[in-house]
mmCIF file of C-alpha atoms and ligand atoms in Angstrom:
data_model
loop_
_atom_site.group_PDB
_atom_site.id
_atom_site.type_symbol
_atom_site.label_atom_id
_atom_site.label_comp_id
_atom_site.label_asym_id
_atom_site.label_seq_id
_atom_site.Cartn_x
_atom_site.Cartn_y
_atom_site.Cartn_z
ATOM 1 C CA MET A 1 19.561 19.968 -0.207
ATOM 2 C CA THR A 2 19.397 17.713 -3.255
ATOM 3 C CA THR A 3 16.645 15.152 -3.572
ATOM 4 C CA THR A 4 17.167 12.018 -5.590
ATOM 5 C CA LYS A 5 14.449 11.722 -8.412
ATOM 6 C CA ARG A 6 13.133 8.642 -9.931
ATOM 7 C CA VAL A 7 13.578 8.705 -13.841
ATOM 8 C CA PRO A 8 12.317 6.144 -15.827
ATOM 9 C CA VAL A 9 14.794 4.405 -18.092
ATOM 10 C CA THR A 10 12.344 4.850 -20.991
ATOM 11 C CA GLU A 11 9.133 6.774 -21.108
ATOM 12 C CA GLY A 12 5.890 4.792 -21.653
ATOM 13 C CA LEU A 13 6.734 1.584 -20.664
ATOM 14 C CA PHE A 14 5.357 1.397 -17.134
ATOM 15 C CA GLU A 15 3.597 3.082 -14.522
ATOM 16 C CA GLU A 16 3.147 2.948 -10.767
ATOM 17 C CA THR A 17 -0.358 2.727 -9.536
ATOM 18 C CA ALA A 18 -1.876 2.686 -5.942
ATOM 19 C CA GLY A 19 -2.651 -1.207 -6.739
ATOM 20 C CA GLY A 20 1.023 -1.869 -7.815
ATOM 21 C CA ALA A 21 3.174 -1.415 -10.920
ATOM 22 C CA ARG A 22 1.829 -1.917 -14.453
ATOM 23 C CA LEU A 23 3.445 -2.525 -17.744
ATOM 24 C CA LEU A 24 1.915 -0.390 -20.550
ATOM 25 C CA GLY A 25 1.038 -2.156 -23.774
ATOM 26 C CA SER A 26 -1.806 -2.589 -26.311
ATOM 27 C CA ARG A 27 -4.740 -4.999 -26.713
ATOM 28 C CA CYS A 28 -6.519 -5.781 -29.837
ATOM 29 C CA ALA A 29 -10.116 -4.820 -29.999
ATOM 30 C CA THR A 30 -11.074 -7.578 -32.307
ATOM 31 C CA CYS A 31 -9.135 -10.710 -31.002
ATOM 32 C CA ASN A 32 -7.770 -9.510 -27.709
ATOM 33 C CA SER A 33 -4.158 -10.276 -28.676
ATOM 34 C CA THR A 34 -1.980 -8.443 -26.336
ATOM 35 C CA TYR A 35 1.444 -6.538 -26.798
ATOM 36 C CA PHE A 36 4.086 -4.936 -24.727
ATOM 37 C CA PRO A 37 5.436 -2.375 -25.483
ATOM 38 C CA LYS A 38 2.719 -0.842 -27.322
ATOM 39 C CA SER A 39 1.947 -1.677 -30.742
ATOM 40 C CA PRO A 40 0.031 0.557 -33.183
ATOM 41 C CA VAL A 41 -1.331 -2.562 -35.139
ATOM 42 C CA CYS A 42 -2.357 -6.119 -34.251
ATOM 43 C CA HIS A 43 0.242 -8.662 -35.574
ATOM 44 C CA ASN A 44 -1.846 -11.743 -35.277
ATOM 45 C CA PRO A 45 -2.086 -13.300 -38.949
ATOM 46 C CA LYS A 46 -5.528 -14.712 -38.206
ATOM 47 C CA CYS A 47 -7.027 -11.247 -37.136
ATOM 48 C CA ASN A 48 -8.504 -8.683 -39.738
ATOM 49 C CA GLY A 49 -9.043 -6.140 -36.941
ATOM 50 C CA SER A 50 -7.323 -2.734 -37.334
ATOM 51 C CA ALA A 51 -8.125 -1.071 -33.776
ATOM 52 C CA VAL A 52 -5.724 -1.591 -30.829
ATOM 53 C CA GLU A 53 -6.409 0.060 -27.430
ATOM 54 C CA ASP A 54 -3.955 0.935 -24.686
ATOM 55 C CA ALA A 55 -3.883 -1.692 -21.945
ATOM 56 C CA SER A 56 -1.987 -2.192 -18.705
ATOM 57 C CA PHE A 57 -0.597 -5.430 -17.485
ATOM 58 C CA GLY A 58 0.349 -6.684 -14.102
ATOM 59 C CA PRO A 59 1.301 -6.772 -11.275
ATOM 60 C CA LEU A 60 1.317 -10.577 -10.978
ATOM 61 C CA GLY A 61 2.704 -13.334 -13.059
ATOM 62 C CA LYS A 62 4.649 -16.586 -12.984
ATOM 63 C CA LEU A 63 8.286 -16.996 -13.310
ATOM 64 C CA TRP A 64 8.820 -19.206 -16.530
ATOM 65 C CA SER A 65 12.583 -19.051 -16.423
ATOM 66 C CA TYR A 66 15.642 -17.134 -15.212
ATOM 67 C CA SER A 67 19.410 -16.718 -15.756
ATOM 68 C CA VAL A 68 22.115 -14.815 -14.021
ATOM 69 C CA GLN A 69 23.813 -12.235 -16.077
ATOM 70 C CA HIS A 70 27.378 -12.747 -15.015
ATOM 71 C CA TYR A 71 29.100 -10.350 -17.619
ATOM 72 C CA ALA A 72 28.383 -6.775 -18.263
ATOM 73 C CA PRO A 73 26.343 -5.950 -21.182
ATOM 74 C CA PRO A 74 27.614 -4.169 -24.010
ATOM 75 C CA PRO A 75 26.893 -0.423 -24.615
ATOM 76 C CA PRO A 76 24.432 1.361 -24.907
ATOM 77 C CA ALA A 77 23.496 -0.588 -21.559
ATOM 78 C CA LYS A 78 24.391 1.178 -18.561
ATOM 79 C CA PHE A 79 25.242 -0.003 -15.069
ATOM 80 C CA ASP A 80 26.769 1.229 -11.811
ATOM 81 C CA GLU A 81 30.430 0.394 -11.308
ATOM 82 C CA PRO A 82 31.733 -1.850 -10.367
ATOM 83 C CA TYR A 83 29.556 -4.279 -12.306
ATOM 84 C CA GLU A 84 27.357 -6.612 -10.281
ATOM 85 C CA PRO A 85 25.711 -9.757 -11.738
ATOM 86 C CA TYR A 86 22.021 -9.623 -11.627
ATOM 87 C CA THR A 87 19.279 -12.098 -12.613
ATOM 88 C CA LEU A 88 16.940 -11.854 -15.611
ATOM 89 C CA GLY A 89 13.602 -13.482 -15.458
ATOM 90 C CA LEU A 90 11.087 -14.552 -18.177
ATOM 91 C CA VAL A 91 7.566 -14.029 -16.509
ATOM 92 C CA ASP A 92 4.324 -15.248 -17.843
ATOM 93 C CA LEU A 93 1.470 -12.853 -17.214
ATOM 94 C CA PRO A 94 -2.009 -13.750 -17.089
ATOM 95 C CA GLU A 95 -2.976 -11.395 -20.028
ATOM 96 C CA GLY A 96 -1.101 -13.963 -22.316
ATOM 97 C CA LEU A 97 2.315 -12.147 -22.417
ATOM 98 C CA ARG A 98 5.877 -13.560 -21.640
ATOM 99 C CA VAL A 99 8.018 -10.665 -20.484
ATOM 100 C CA LEU A 100 11.666 -10.198 -19.891
ATOM 101 C CA GLY A 101 12.668 -8.484 -16.800
ATOM 102 C CA ARG A 102 15.321 -8.057 -14.223
ATOM 103 C CA MET A 103 14.699 -9.983 -10.853
ATOM 104 C CA SER A 104 14.491 -7.854 -7.692
ATOM 105 C CA THR A 105 16.639 -10.137 -5.577
ATOM 106 C CA ASP A 106 20.201 -10.547 -4.594
ATOM 107 C CA ASN A 107 19.912 -14.299 -4.239
ATOM 108 C CA PRO A 108 18.932 -16.133 -7.237
ATOM 109 C CA ASN A 109 18.886 -19.393 -5.388
ATOM 110 C CA SER A 110 15.561 -18.040 -3.886
ATOM 111 C CA LEU A 111 13.986 -18.358 -7.265
ATOM 112 C CA GLU A 112 11.987 -21.312 -8.504
ATOM 113 C CA VAL A 113 10.524 -21.766 -11.849
ATOM 114 C CA GLY A 114 6.818 -21.540 -11.607
ATOM 115 C CA MET A 115 6.826 -19.317 -8.562
ATOM 116 C CA ASN A 116 4.498 -16.184 -8.344
ATOM 117 C CA VAL A 117 6.092 -12.952 -8.881
ATOM 118 C CA GLU A 118 5.051 -9.486 -8.862
ATOM 119 C CA LEU A 119 5.754 -6.352 -10.904
ATOM 120 C CA VAL A 120 7.855 -3.662 -9.182
ATOM 121 C CA ILE A 121 9.574 -0.401 -10.252
ATOM 122 C CA GLU A 122 12.980 -0.167 -8.871
ATOM 123 C CA ARG A 123 16.393 1.304 -9.541
ATOM 124 C CA ILE A 124 18.654 -0.154 -12.149
ATOM 125 C CA HIS A 125 21.652 2.336 -11.835
ATOM 126 C CA GLY A 126 22.298 6.064 -11.319
ATOM 127 C CA ASP A 127 22.660 8.873 -13.711
ATOM 128 C CA ASP A 128 25.131 11.738 -14.313
ATOM 129 C CA ASP A 129 22.789 14.116 -12.277
ATOM 130 C CA GLY A 130 22.678 11.638 -9.324
ATOM 131 C CA ASN A 131 19.091 10.447 -10.071
ATOM 132 C CA ASP A 132 17.898 6.887 -9.551
ATOM 133 C CA VAL A 133 17.005 5.430 -13.102
ATOM 134 C CA VAL A 134 14.204 2.873 -12.605
ATOM 135 C CA SER A 135 12.792 0.227 -14.674
ATOM 136 C CA TRP A 136 10.205 -2.805 -14.077
ATOM 137 C CA MET A 137 11.378 -5.802 -12.242
ATOM 138 C CA PHE A 138 9.918 -8.803 -10.901
ATOM 139 C CA ARG A 139 10.222 -10.088 -7.172
ATOM 140 C CA PRO A 140 8.972 -13.048 -5.501
ATOM 141 C CA ALA A 141 5.167 -12.344 -4.568
HETATM 142 ZN ZN1 ZN B 201 -6.194 -8.808 -33.434
#
């Protein structure tokens, strides 16, 4: 019997916790600037701090904008054949980040700018070993 595994599209970008999905990033210990993905340094030109700490963000945010991806992205992007259009959202997180992510919905007409969304970890495509490659997405909360 084979079991489908969930394989992260890239290590170190997100995690699933008992309280929901989280994005893994950084926060400056001096000025509280937040970064996703992780940053080894603070990029705030007004900040003299040098220490950044690991931080996690989510699961709730507000949809700032969205767009339907009607054409297949170029390599190295991967997707299941045949290509199915999907929706990309730009989401404002309360920690001060605006994050791009796929929207977990088959119906972009159900989306509204300003609506509450939550972070989820879901399948984006399969791999050659029959596993589910998963990434962060947002769905209406
Ligand atoms: Zn800083």
